[in-house]
């Protein structure tokens, strides 16, 4: 199950206020409160430190935090995995930033998909992949998963002091050796079709040596972009969580409305189920449209707050979503069945649908059942499309 996003940015009281306000029709205020969180800069950032076991992840985290392995609160080191769960550590140099020490991708005995689920891979805002000696297959898999999310990461070649010593013993120029290591990393990222990230060659024991100062400076300068990306990617999930109580209420209304379609259709026009279905679908559509409509006045308020023209916001809000065949096909089939029952009822060619005692009940039941299901699917699909349009609007306004 996907991790809830609202608790990361709002307190329990604020979440209830957002959901209550949205349920009462105050859609724009919810979007503006998300914008205030972004503008405040007080955005918690979680950075996952990934890599194989023994690559130096924990040593790296301790060095970044200015602590030693034996200090209180330090990440345990020693080439073994102390926990199968991620552990977070505050990064004192940057407020609201936590570095998460993740179990080694090769240490749990899981396939990559199960490993990613175990460590809640998608819940982090940015990533640092730590690798030693060479580019590994897991480095490529992790970097592809990160790129698919639209998030950023750094790539670290750790224990570079060991490489430096080896080059010295072989009489290789260290500067040329560094260039070759970087080029090898670039080539491997291109090989796995990943845009190469910033690459740093570091020793976890030398905070002032090699690329360690460059890494610290890069993280500090990239933090605003990381925060902005985190908020932008979180907007759809936050809006879905804000919408959830209202959607649940409207879904109960849709279920009741659909259940009424069959019995009332049989009572009022048993031979014409398509007409009762059309009546209930149109009336339900009108009700949902009124419930979920965003007025021109509200769009104007939002436009002024985010400095974007109303025309652009409306265009993005009304942008159609790709059709979902798993919804479209059942609707077409149910519509055909309902229409078929109506045609048979209108033409009187219903003898094949009658019981031995010449009762038309089977035809009525078929029409009632198909009209109820058709009404439910139609209204549910429309509800979801209206809620998606609000998500589109939020993305457009807050991007």
mmCIF file of C-alpha atoms in Angstrom:
data_model
loop_
_atom_site.group_PDB
_atom_site.id
_atom_site.type_symbol
_atom_site.label_atom_id
_atom_site.label_comp_id
_atom_site.label_asym_id
_atom_site.label_seq_id
_atom_site.Cartn_x
_atom_site.Cartn_y
_atom_site.Cartn_z
ATOM 1 C CA UNK A 1 0.000 0.000 0.000
ATOM 2 C CA UNK A 2 1.275 3.481 -0.904
ATOM 3 C CA UNK A 3 2.419 5.558 2.056
ATOM 4 C CA UNK A 4 0.120 8.426 3.037
ATOM 5 C CA UNK A 5 1.491 11.784 1.906
ATOM 6 C CA UNK A 6 -0.481 14.369 3.910
ATOM 7 C CA UNK A 7 1.061 13.535 7.331
ATOM 8 C CA UNK A 8 4.470 14.499 5.950
ATOM 9 C CA UNK A 9 3.380 18.117 5.447
ATOM 10 C CA UNK A 10 0.384 18.660 7.737
ATOM 11 C CA UNK A 11 -0.645 17.909 11.317
ATOM 12 C CA UNK A 12 -3.699 15.752 12.085
ATOM 13 C CA UNK A 13 -5.761 18.870 12.784
ATOM 14 C CA UNK A 14 -4.675 20.484 9.534
ATOM 15 C CA UNK A 15 -5.472 17.308 7.572
ATOM 16 C CA UNK A 16 -8.982 17.125 9.000
ATOM 17 C CA UNK A 17 -9.465 20.820 8.236
ATOM 18 C CA UNK A 18 -8.334 20.310 4.627
ATOM 19 C CA UNK A 19 -10.630 17.331 4.108
ATOM 20 C CA UNK A 20 -13.605 19.027 5.783
ATOM 21 C CA UNK A 21 -13.113 22.200 3.790
ATOM 22 C CA UNK A 22 -12.879 20.262 0.549
ATOM 23 C CA UNK A 23 -16.013 18.269 1.397
ATOM 24 C CA UNK A 24 -17.823 21.583 1.931
ATOM 25 C CA UNK A 25 -16.767 22.783 -1.521
ATOM 26 C CA UNK A 26 -13.724 24.876 -0.541
ATOM 27 C CA UNK A 27 -11.445 23.395 -3.200
ATOM 28 C CA UNK A 28 -9.214 26.398 -3.901
ATOM 29 C CA UNK A 29 -8.305 26.906 -0.237
ATOM 30 C CA UNK A 30 -6.882 23.383 -0.091
ATOM 31 C CA UNK A 31 -4.616 24.131 -3.051
ATOM 32 C CA UNK A 32 -3.473 27.444 -1.569
ATOM 33 C CA UNK A 33 -2.593 25.787 1.734
ATOM 34 C CA UNK A 34 -0.352 23.346 -0.150
ATOM 35 C CA UNK A 35 1.252 26.329 -1.873
ATOM 36 C CA UNK A 36 1.926 28.004 1.484
ATOM 37 C CA UNK A 37 3.778 24.891 2.651
ATOM 38 C CA UNK A 38 6.019 25.041 -0.418
ATOM 39 C CA UNK A 39 6.589 28.794 -0.112
ATOM 40 C CA UNK A 40 7.489 28.498 3.558
ATOM 41 C CA UNK A 41 10.530 26.362 2.760
ATOM 42 C CA UNK A 42 9.747 24.292 5.853
ATOM 43 C CA UNK A 43 9.524 21.101 3.819
ATOM 44 C CA UNK A 44 10.898 17.862 5.301
ATOM 45 C CA UNK A 45 13.251 16.096 2.895
ATOM 46 C CA UNK A 46 14.077 12.410 3.105
ATOM 47 C CA UNK A 47 17.170 11.242 1.247
ATOM 48 C CA UNK A 48 17.706 7.495 0.858
ATOM 49 C CA UNK A 49 21.282 6.215 0.911
ATOM 50 C CA UNK A 50 21.344 3.046 -1.197
ATOM 51 C CA UNK A 51 23.826 0.439 -2.326
ATOM 52 C CA UNK A 52 25.099 -3.041 -1.708
ATOM 53 C CA UNK A 53 25.989 -4.163 1.790
ATOM 54 C CA UNK A 54 29.555 -3.192 2.694
ATOM 55 C CA UNK A 55 29.701 -0.333 0.202
ATOM 56 C CA UNK A 56 30.198 2.211 3.008
ATOM 57 C CA UNK A 57 26.693 3.650 3.342
ATOM 58 C CA UNK A 58 26.700 3.887 7.132
ATOM 59 C CA UNK A 59 30.237 5.304 7.261
ATOM 60 C CA UNK A 60 29.214 7.895 4.683
ATOM 61 C CA UNK A 61 26.155 8.930 6.743
ATOM 62 C CA UNK A 62 28.232 9.244 9.910
ATOM 63 C CA UNK A 63 30.855 11.357 8.140
ATOM 64 C CA UNK A 64 28.163 13.615 6.658
ATOM 65 C CA UNK A 65 26.750 14.137 10.159
ATOM 66 C CA UNK A 66 30.152 14.704 11.753
ATOM 67 C CA UNK A 67 29.982 11.704 14.092
ATOM 68 C CA UNK A 68 32.105 8.611 14.545
ATOM 69 C CA UNK A 69 30.870 5.053 14.462
ATOM 70 C CA UNK A 70 31.121 4.696 18.244
ATOM 71 C CA UNK A 71 29.283 7.914 19.078
ATOM 72 C CA UNK A 72 25.769 7.888 20.471
ATOM 73 C CA UNK A 73 23.214 8.048 17.687
ATOM 74 C CA UNK A 74 25.699 7.044 14.992
ATOM 75 C CA UNK A 75 24.800 4.555 12.273
ATOM 76 C CA UNK A 76 26.270 1.125 13.054
ATOM 77 C CA UNK A 77 29.085 0.075 10.744
ATOM 78 C CA UNK A 78 31.103 -3.071 10.227
ATOM 79 C CA UNK A 79 30.097 -4.556 6.889
ATOM 80 C CA UNK A 80 26.826 -6.054 8.171
ATOM 81 C CA UNK A 81 23.229 -4.906 8.055
ATOM 82 C CA UNK A 82 21.989 -3.995 11.545
ATOM 83 C CA UNK A 83 18.346 -3.811 10.465
ATOM 84 C CA UNK A 84 16.119 -4.982 7.653
ATOM 85 C CA UNK A 85 14.270 -1.660 7.875
ATOM 86 C CA UNK A 86 15.462 1.829 6.856
ATOM 87 C CA UNK A 87 16.779 4.015 9.689
ATOM 88 C CA UNK A 88 16.694 7.814 9.490
ATOM 89 C CA UNK A 89 19.354 10.185 10.810
ATOM 90 C CA UNK A 90 19.075 14.006 10.962
ATOM 91 C CA UNK A 91 21.587 15.945 8.896
ATOM 92 C CA UNK A 92 22.607 18.903 11.105
ATOM 93 C CA UNK A 93 24.023 20.999 8.257
ATOM 94 C CA UNK A 94 20.620 21.237 6.544
ATOM 95 C CA UNK A 95 17.459 21.643 8.660
ATOM 96 C CA UNK A 96 14.544 19.325 7.849
ATOM 97 C CA UNK A 97 16.820 16.895 5.981
ATOM 98 C CA UNK A 98 17.072 13.263 7.036
ATOM 99 C CA UNK A 99 19.533 10.751 5.633
ATOM 100 C CA UNK A 100 18.051 7.253 5.567
ATOM 101 C CA UNK A 101 20.357 4.269 5.873
ATOM 102 C CA UNK A 102 18.715 1.538 3.787
ATOM 103 C CA UNK A 103 19.605 -2.155 4.020
ATOM 104 C CA UNK A 104 21.986 -3.296 1.321
ATOM 105 C CA UNK A 105 20.217 -4.189 -1.893
ATOM 106 C CA UNK A 106 22.031 -7.541 -1.838
ATOM 107 C CA UNK A 107 21.726 -8.295 1.875
ATOM 108 C CA UNK A 108 18.078 -9.311 2.379
ATOM 109 C CA UNK A 109 18.005 -12.151 -0.132
ATOM 110 C CA UNK A 110 15.050 -10.537 -1.924
ATOM 111 C CA UNK A 111 14.421 -9.924 -5.595
ATOM 112 C CA UNK A 112 14.738 -6.250 -6.481
ATOM 113 C CA UNK A 113 10.945 -5.684 -6.648
ATOM 114 C CA UNK A 114 10.447 -7.118 -3.167
ATOM 115 C CA UNK A 115 13.430 -5.195 -1.825
ATOM 116 C CA UNK A 116 12.014 -1.903 -3.138
ATOM 117 C CA UNK A 117 8.697 -2.650 -1.442
ATOM 118 C CA UNK A 118 10.419 -3.610 1.825
ATOM 119 C CA UNK A 119 12.312 -0.299 2.037
ATOM 120 C CA UNK A 120 9.333 1.805 0.758
ATOM 121 C CA UNK A 121 11.507 2.972 -2.108
ATOM 122 C CA UNK A 122 9.074 5.493 -3.596
ATOM 123 C CA UNK A 123 8.559 7.357 -0.318
ATOM 124 C CA UNK A 124 11.897 9.210 -0.489
ATOM 125 C CA UNK A 125 12.476 12.600 -2.068
ATOM 126 C CA UNK A 126 15.985 12.047 -3.377
ATOM 127 C CA UNK A 127 18.616 9.341 -3.425
ATOM 128 C CA UNK A 128 22.336 8.746 -3.027
ATOM 129 C CA UNK A 129 23.696 5.510 -4.500
ATOM 130 C CA UNK A 130 26.929 4.388 -2.846
ATOM 131 C CA UNK A 131 29.098 1.899 -4.704
ATOM 132 C CA UNK A 132 32.651 0.692 -4.288
ATOM 133 C CA UNK A 133 35.243 -0.651 -6.747
ATOM 134 C CA UNK A 134 32.966 -0.791 -9.798
ATOM 135 C CA UNK A 135 29.548 -0.069 -11.241
ATOM 136 C CA UNK A 136 27.234 -2.895 -10.218
ATOM 137 C CA UNK A 137 24.097 -4.345 -11.758
ATOM 138 C CA UNK A 138 22.058 -3.187 -8.771
ATOM 139 C CA UNK A 139 23.320 0.377 -9.334
ATOM 140 C CA UNK A 140 21.787 0.324 -12.800
ATOM 141 C CA UNK A 141 18.488 -1.131 -11.580
ATOM 142 C CA UNK A 142 18.162 1.399 -8.763
ATOM 143 C CA UNK A 143 19.050 4.351 -11.002
ATOM 144 C CA UNK A 144 16.412 3.312 -13.553
ATOM 145 C CA UNK A 145 13.752 3.088 -10.818
ATOM 146 C CA UNK A 146 14.720 6.552 -9.573
ATOM 147 C CA UNK A 147 14.573 8.057 -13.061
ATOM 148 C CA UNK A 148 11.142 6.522 -13.656
ATOM 149 C CA UNK A 149 9.847 8.473 -10.650
ATOM 150 C CA UNK A 150 11.179 11.762 -12.021
ATOM 151 C CA UNK A 151 13.416 12.257 -8.981
ATOM 152 C CA UNK A 152 17.107 13.077 -8.737
ATOM 153 C CA UNK A 153 20.070 11.255 -7.263
ATOM 154 C CA UNK A 154 23.816 11.394 -6.737
ATOM 155 C CA UNK A 155 26.233 8.586 -7.489
ATOM 156 C CA UNK A 156 29.133 8.004 -5.111
ATOM 157 C CA UNK A 157 32.179 5.864 -5.674
ATOM 158 C CA UNK A 158 33.203 5.184 -2.099
ATOM 159 C CA UNK A 159 36.542 4.097 -0.613
ATOM 160 C CA UNK A 160 38.404 6.045 -3.279
ATOM 161 C CA UNK A 161 41.399 6.112 -0.926
ATOM 162 C CA UNK A 162 41.817 2.389 -1.636
ATOM 163 C CA UNK A 163 41.796 3.128 -5.371
ATOM 164 C CA UNK A 164 44.321 5.933 -4.837
ATOM 165 C CA UNK A 165 46.654 3.578 -2.996
ATOM 166 C CA UNK A 166 46.302 0.930 -5.712
ATOM 167 C CA UNK A 167 47.089 3.497 -8.417
ATOM 168 C CA UNK A 168 50.130 4.689 -6.485
ATOM 169 C CA UNK A 169 51.434 1.148 -6.187
ATOM 170 C CA UNK A 170 50.964 0.639 -9.934
ATOM 171 C CA UNK A 171 52.543 3.964 -10.811
ATOM 172 C CA UNK A 172 49.310 5.319 -12.325
ATOM 173 C CA UNK A 173 48.646 9.057 -12.228
ATOM 174 C CA UNK A 174 45.767 9.605 -9.777
ATOM 175 C CA UNK A 175 44.252 12.422 -11.814
ATOM 176 C CA UNK A 176 44.106 10.211 -14.901
ATOM 177 C CA UNK A 177 42.761 7.350 -12.771
ATOM 178 C CA UNK A 178 39.944 9.559 -11.489
ATOM 179 C CA UNK A 179 39.062 10.585 -15.029
ATOM 180 C CA UNK A 180 38.864 6.936 -16.096
ATOM 181 C CA UNK A 181 36.643 6.050 -13.130
ATOM 182 C CA UNK A 182 34.242 8.894 -13.932
ATOM 183 C CA UNK A 183 34.163 7.955 -17.597
ATOM 184 C CA UNK A 184 33.442 4.325 -16.712
ATOM 185 C CA UNK A 185 30.522 5.449 -14.546
ATOM 186 C CA UNK A 186 29.176 7.650 -17.360
ATOM 187 C CA UNK A 187 29.461 4.817 -19.863
ATOM 188 C CA UNK A 188 27.562 2.466 -17.571
ATOM 189 C CA UNK A 189 24.744 4.933 -16.996
ATOM 190 C CA UNK A 190 24.400 5.414 -20.753
ATOM 191 C CA UNK A 191 24.432 1.617 -21.170
ATOM 192 C CA UNK A 192 21.383 1.253 -18.891
ATOM 193 C CA UNK A 193 19.645 4.259 -20.541
ATOM 194 C CA UNK A 194 19.838 6.529 -17.495
ATOM 195 C CA UNK A 195 20.740 10.212 -17.619
ATOM 196 C CA UNK A 196 24.044 10.362 -15.692
ATOM 197 C CA UNK A 197 23.780 12.119 -12.317
ATOM 198 C CA UNK A 198 26.486 14.070 -10.533
ATOM 199 C CA UNK A 199 29.312 11.652 -9.709
ATOM 200 C CA UNK A 200 31.479 12.011 -6.605
ATOM 201 C CA UNK A 201 34.598 10.064 -5.682
ATOM 202 C CA UNK A 202 34.940 10.062 -1.900
ATOM 203 C CA UNK A 203 36.469 8.407 1.102
ATOM 204 C CA UNK A 204 34.110 8.050 4.050
ATOM 205 C CA UNK A 205 37.063 8.674 6.370
ATOM 206 C CA UNK A 206 38.207 11.977 4.841
ATOM 207 C CA UNK A 207 35.536 14.646 5.022
ATOM 208 C CA UNK A 208 37.834 17.337 3.611
ATOM 209 C CA UNK A 209 39.437 15.183 0.926
ATOM 210 C CA UNK A 210 38.607 14.057 -2.598
ATOM 211 C CA UNK A 211 35.040 15.063 -3.659
ATOM 212 C CA UNK A 212 33.482 15.134 -0.186
ATOM 213 C CA UNK A 213 33.344 18.976 0.070
ATOM 214 C CA UNK A 214 31.906 19.150 -3.479
ATOM 215 C CA UNK A 215 29.179 16.689 -2.517
ATOM 216 C CA UNK A 216 28.222 18.679 0.579
ATOM 217 C CA UNK A 217 28.098 21.915 -1.415
ATOM 218 C CA UNK A 218 26.077 20.289 -4.199
ATOM 219 C CA UNK A 219 23.499 18.969 -1.737
ATOM 220 C CA UNK A 220 23.133 22.393 -0.123
ATOM 221 C CA UNK A 221 22.743 24.198 -3.456
ATOM 222 C CA UNK A 222 20.369 21.561 -4.913
ATOM 223 C CA UNK A 223 18.110 21.468 -1.846
ATOM 224 C CA UNK A 224 15.576 24.067 -3.129
ATOM 225 C CA UNK A 225 15.171 22.070 -6.352
ATOM 226 C CA UNK A 226 14.801 18.829 -4.382
ATOM 227 C CA UNK A 227 12.091 20.429 -2.229
ATOM 228 C CA UNK A 228 10.256 21.819 -5.255
ATOM 229 C CA UNK A 229 10.335 18.451 -7.019
ATOM 230 C CA UNK A 230 9.155 16.663 -3.880
ATOM 231 C CA UNK A 231 6.126 18.949 -3.530
ATOM 232 C CA UNK A 232 5.300 18.764 -7.250
ATOM 233 C CA UNK A 233 5.363 14.974 -7.279
ATOM 234 C CA UNK A 234 3.361 14.802 -4.031
ATOM 235 C CA UNK A 235 0.507 17.025 -5.250
ATOM 236 C CA UNK A 236 -1.561 14.262 -6.952
ATOM 237 C CA UNK A 237 -1.344 12.001 -3.894
ATOM 238 C CA UNK A 238 -2.117 14.841 -1.500
ATOM 239 C CA UNK A 239 -5.156 15.876 -3.533
ATOM 240 C CA UNK A 240 -6.412 12.269 -3.627
ATOM 241 C CA UNK A 241 -6.108 12.038 0.157
ATOM 242 C CA UNK A 242 -7.873 15.382 0.611
ATOM 243 C CA UNK A 243 -10.638 14.234 -1.760
ATOM 244 C CA UNK A 244 -11.061 10.796 -0.158
ATOM 245 C CA UNK A 245 -13.815 11.608 2.413
ATOM 246 C CA UNK A 246 -15.906 13.467 -0.133
ATOM 247 C CA UNK A 247 -15.434 10.726 -2.717
ATOM 248 C CA UNK A 248 -16.602 8.119 -0.200
ATOM 249 C CA UNK A 249 -19.785 10.097 0.486
ATOM 250 C CA UNK A 250 -20.522 10.587 -3.202
ATOM 251 C CA UNK A 251 -19.819 6.907 -3.911
ATOM 252 C CA UNK A 252 -22.494 5.916 -1.399
ATOM 253 C CA UNK A 253 -24.895 8.214 -3.244
ATOM 254 C CA UNK A 254 -23.962 6.607 -6.559
ATOM 255 C CA UNK A 255 -24.574 3.103 -5.173
ATOM 256 C CA UNK A 256 -28.018 4.056 -3.882
ATOM 257 C CA UNK A 257 -28.864 5.853 -7.131
ATOM 258 C CA UNK A 258 -27.815 2.827 -9.201
ATOM 259 C CA UNK A 259 -29.787 0.422 -6.996
ATOM 260 C CA UNK A 260 -32.923 2.509 -7.536
ATOM 261 C CA UNK A 261 -32.513 2.363 -11.316
ATOM 262 C CA UNK A 262 -33.589 -1.288 -11.641
ATOM 263 C CA UNK A 263 -36.659 -1.455 -9.352
ATOM 264 C CA UNK A 264 -38.079 1.897 -10.451
ATOM 265 C CA UNK A 265 -37.427 1.017 -14.067
ATOM 266 C CA UNK A 266 -39.381 -2.223 -13.668
ATOM 267 C CA UNK A 267 -42.265 -0.385 -11.964
ATOM 268 C CA UNK A 268 -42.460 2.528 -14.392
ATOM 269 C CA UNK A 269 -41.361 1.089 -17.733
ATOM 270 C CA UNK A 270 -40.418 -2.615 -17.479
ATOM 271 C CA UNK A 271 -40.001 -3.049 -21.237
ATOM 272 C CA UNK A 272 -37.752 -0.008 -21.650
ATOM 273 C CA UNK A 273 -34.736 -0.372 -19.312
ATOM 274 C CA UNK A 274 -32.561 1.852 -21.480
ATOM 275 C CA UNK A 275 -34.861 4.793 -20.769
ATOM 276 C CA UNK A 276 -34.719 4.369 -16.990
ATOM 277 C CA UNK A 277 -30.944 3.974 -17.171
ATOM 278 C CA UNK A 278 -30.647 7.150 -19.268
ATOM 279 C CA UNK A 279 -32.910 9.066 -16.860
ATOM 280 C CA UNK A 280 -30.886 8.059 -13.801
ATOM 281 C CA UNK A 281 -27.530 8.581 -15.512
ATOM 282 C CA UNK A 282 -28.424 12.091 -16.674
ATOM 283 C CA UNK A 283 -29.879 13.129 -13.315
ATOM 284 C CA UNK A 284 -26.870 11.670 -11.472
ATOM 285 C CA UNK A 285 -24.507 13.411 -13.893
ATOM 286 C CA UNK A 286 -26.201 16.760 -13.234
ATOM 287 C CA UNK A 287 -25.983 16.234 -9.466
ATOM 288 C CA UNK A 288 -22.301 15.303 -9.531
ATOM 289 C CA UNK A 289 -21.470 18.199 -11.839
ATOM 290 C CA UNK A 290 -23.078 20.657 -9.416
ATOM 291 C CA UNK A 291 -21.340 19.074 -6.443
ATOM 292 C CA UNK A 292 -17.884 19.171 -8.039
ATOM 293 C CA UNK A 293 -18.082 22.353 -10.080
ATOM 294 C CA UNK A 294 -15.377 24.996 -9.584
ATOM 295 C CA UNK A 295 -16.813 28.451 -10.246
ATOM 296 C CA UNK A 296 -15.254 31.223 -12.306
ATOM 297 C CA UNK A 297 -14.870 33.237 -9.089
ATOM 298 C CA UNK A 298 -12.827 30.463 -7.465
ATOM 299 C CA UNK A 299 -10.671 30.130 -10.578
ATOM 300 C CA UNK A 300 -10.094 33.880 -10.478
ATOM 301 C CA UNK A 301 -8.948 33.714 -6.850
ATOM 302 C CA UNK A 302 -6.586 30.844 -7.660
ATOM 303 C CA UNK A 303 -5.295 32.639 -10.751
ATOM 304 C CA UNK A 304 -4.405 35.716 -8.728
ATOM 305 C CA UNK A 305 -2.683 33.691 -6.011
ATOM 306 C CA UNK A 306 -0.464 31.680 -8.366
ATOM 307 C CA UNK A 307 -0.004 34.386 -11.049
ATOM 308 C CA UNK A 308 -1.278 32.208 -13.892
ATOM 309 C CA UNK A 309 -4.066 33.141 -16.331
ATOM 310 C CA UNK A 310 -7.508 31.617 -15.842
ATOM 311 C CA UNK A 311 -7.484 30.371 -19.439
ATOM 312 C CA UNK A 312 -4.374 28.265 -18.770
ATOM 313 C CA UNK A 313 -5.812 26.832 -15.541
ATOM 314 C CA UNK A 314 -9.083 25.935 -17.267
ATOM 315 C CA UNK A 315 -7.275 24.312 -20.187
ATOM 316 C CA UNK A 316 -5.227 22.129 -17.851
ATOM 317 C CA UNK A 317 -8.242 21.310 -15.691
ATOM 318 C CA UNK A 318 -10.279 20.201 -18.704
ATOM 319 C CA UNK A 319 -7.427 18.179 -20.210
ATOM 320 C CA UNK A 320 -8.918 14.745 -20.989
ATOM 321 C CA UNK A 321 -7.395 11.687 -19.393
ATOM 322 C CA UNK A 322 -6.574 8.642 -21.532
ATOM 323 C CA UNK A 323 -9.517 6.217 -21.775
ATOM 324 C CA UNK A 324 -9.355 3.238 -19.435
ATOM 325 C CA UNK A 325 -10.334 0.130 -21.356
ATOM 326 C CA UNK A 326 -11.121 -1.799 -18.185
ATOM 327 C CA UNK A 327 -13.922 0.740 -17.607
ATOM 328 C CA UNK A 328 -14.930 1.484 -21.197
ATOM 329 C CA UNK A 329 -15.423 -2.130 -22.325
ATOM 330 C CA UNK A 330 -17.830 -3.117 -19.489
ATOM 331 C CA UNK A 331 -19.845 0.055 -20.081
ATOM 332 C CA UNK A 332 -20.188 -0.747 -23.791
ATOM 333 C CA UNK A 333 -21.209 -4.343 -23.080
ATOM 334 C CA UNK A 334 -23.757 -3.344 -20.434
ATOM 335 C CA UNK A 335 -25.107 -0.640 -22.714
ATOM 336 C CA UNK A 336 -25.545 -3.198 -25.496
ATOM 337 C CA UNK A 337 -27.366 -5.616 -23.155
ATOM 338 C CA UNK A 338 -29.650 -2.865 -21.826
ATOM 339 C CA UNK A 339 -30.392 -1.640 -25.333
ATOM 340 C CA UNK A 340 -31.015 -5.208 -26.497
ATOM 341 C CA UNK A 341 -33.542 -5.785 -23.711
ATOM 342 C CA UNK A 342 -35.306 -2.565 -24.710
ATOM 343 C CA UNK A 343 -35.444 -3.516 -28.393
ATOM 344 C CA UNK A 344 -36.820 -6.953 -27.541
ATOM 345 C CA UNK A 345 -39.406 -5.399 -25.218
ATOM 346 C CA UNK A 346 -40.460 -2.779 -27.770
ATOM 347 C CA UNK A 347 -40.856 -5.229 -30.666
ATOM 348 C CA UNK A 348 -42.623 -7.896 -28.604
ATOM 349 C CA UNK A 349 -40.050 -10.516 -29.633
ATOM 350 C CA UNK A 350 -39.508 -11.657 -26.089
ATOM 351 C CA UNK A 351 -40.924 -15.171 -26.235
ATOM 352 C CA UNK A 352 -37.456 -16.709 -25.868
ATOM 353 C CA UNK A 353 -36.966 -14.792 -22.610
ATOM 354 C CA UNK A 354 -40.206 -15.933 -20.959
ATOM 355 C CA UNK A 355 -40.730 -18.617 -18.346
ATOM 356 C CA UNK A 356 -42.885 -21.641 -19.307
ATOM 357 C CA UNK A 357 -45.908 -19.852 -17.839
ATOM 358 C CA UNK A 358 -45.384 -17.013 -20.317
ATOM 359 C CA UNK A 359 -44.031 -14.540 -17.719
ATOM 360 C CA UNK A 360 -41.796 -11.663 -18.926
ATOM 361 C CA UNK A 361 -39.906 -11.611 -15.602
ATOM 362 C CA UNK A 362 -36.566 -12.886 -17.031
ATOM 363 C CA UNK A 363 -36.443 -10.047 -19.555
ATOM 364 C CA UNK A 364 -37.310 -7.488 -16.886
ATOM 365 C CA UNK A 365 -34.659 -8.823 -14.523
ATOM 366 C CA UNK A 366 -32.039 -8.780 -17.281
ATOM 367 C CA UNK A 367 -32.903 -5.189 -18.181
ATOM 368 C CA UNK A 368 -33.019 -4.073 -14.551
ATOM 369 C CA UNK A 369 -29.672 -5.676 -13.698
ATOM 370 C CA UNK A 370 -27.859 -4.316 -16.735
ATOM 371 C CA UNK A 371 -29.320 -0.814 -16.240
ATOM 372 C CA UNK A 372 -28.240 -0.755 -12.574
ATOM 373 C CA UNK A 373 -24.692 -1.842 -13.445
ATOM 374 C CA UNK A 374 -24.498 0.597 -16.359
ATOM 375 C CA UNK A 375 -25.687 3.506 -14.220
ATOM 376 C CA UNK A 376 -23.182 2.658 -11.475
ATOM 377 C CA UNK A 377 -20.199 2.414 -13.851
ATOM 378 C CA UNK A 378 -21.159 5.567 -15.720
ATOM 379 C CA UNK A 379 -21.538 7.713 -12.596
ATOM 380 C CA UNK A 380 -18.454 6.255 -10.895
ATOM 381 C CA UNK A 381 -16.356 6.937 -13.988
ATOM 382 C CA UNK A 382 -17.706 10.483 -14.201
ATOM 383 C CA UNK A 383 -16.982 11.096 -10.506
ATOM 384 C CA UNK A 384 -13.402 9.917 -10.925
ATOM 385 C CA UNK A 385 -12.929 12.039 -14.045
ATOM 386 C CA UNK A 386 -14.146 15.156 -12.196
ATOM 387 C CA UNK A 387 -11.799 14.451 -9.296
ATOM 388 C CA UNK A 388 -8.912 13.945 -11.745
ATOM 389 C CA UNK A 389 -9.682 17.316 -13.303
ATOM 390 C CA UNK A 390 -9.208 18.892 -9.855
ATOM 391 C CA UNK A 391 -5.839 17.117 -9.600
ATOM 392 C CA UNK A 392 -4.921 18.520 -13.031
ATOM 393 C CA UNK A 393 -5.884 21.986 -11.816
ATOM 394 C CA UNK A 394 -3.756 21.621 -8.677
ATOM 395 C CA UNK A 395 -0.776 20.436 -10.743
ATOM 396 C CA UNK A 396 -1.155 23.374 -13.110
ATOM 397 C CA UNK A 397 -1.551 25.953 -10.344
ATOM 398 C CA UNK A 398 1.226 24.722 -8.075
ATOM 399 C CA UNK A 399 3.801 23.540 -10.615
#
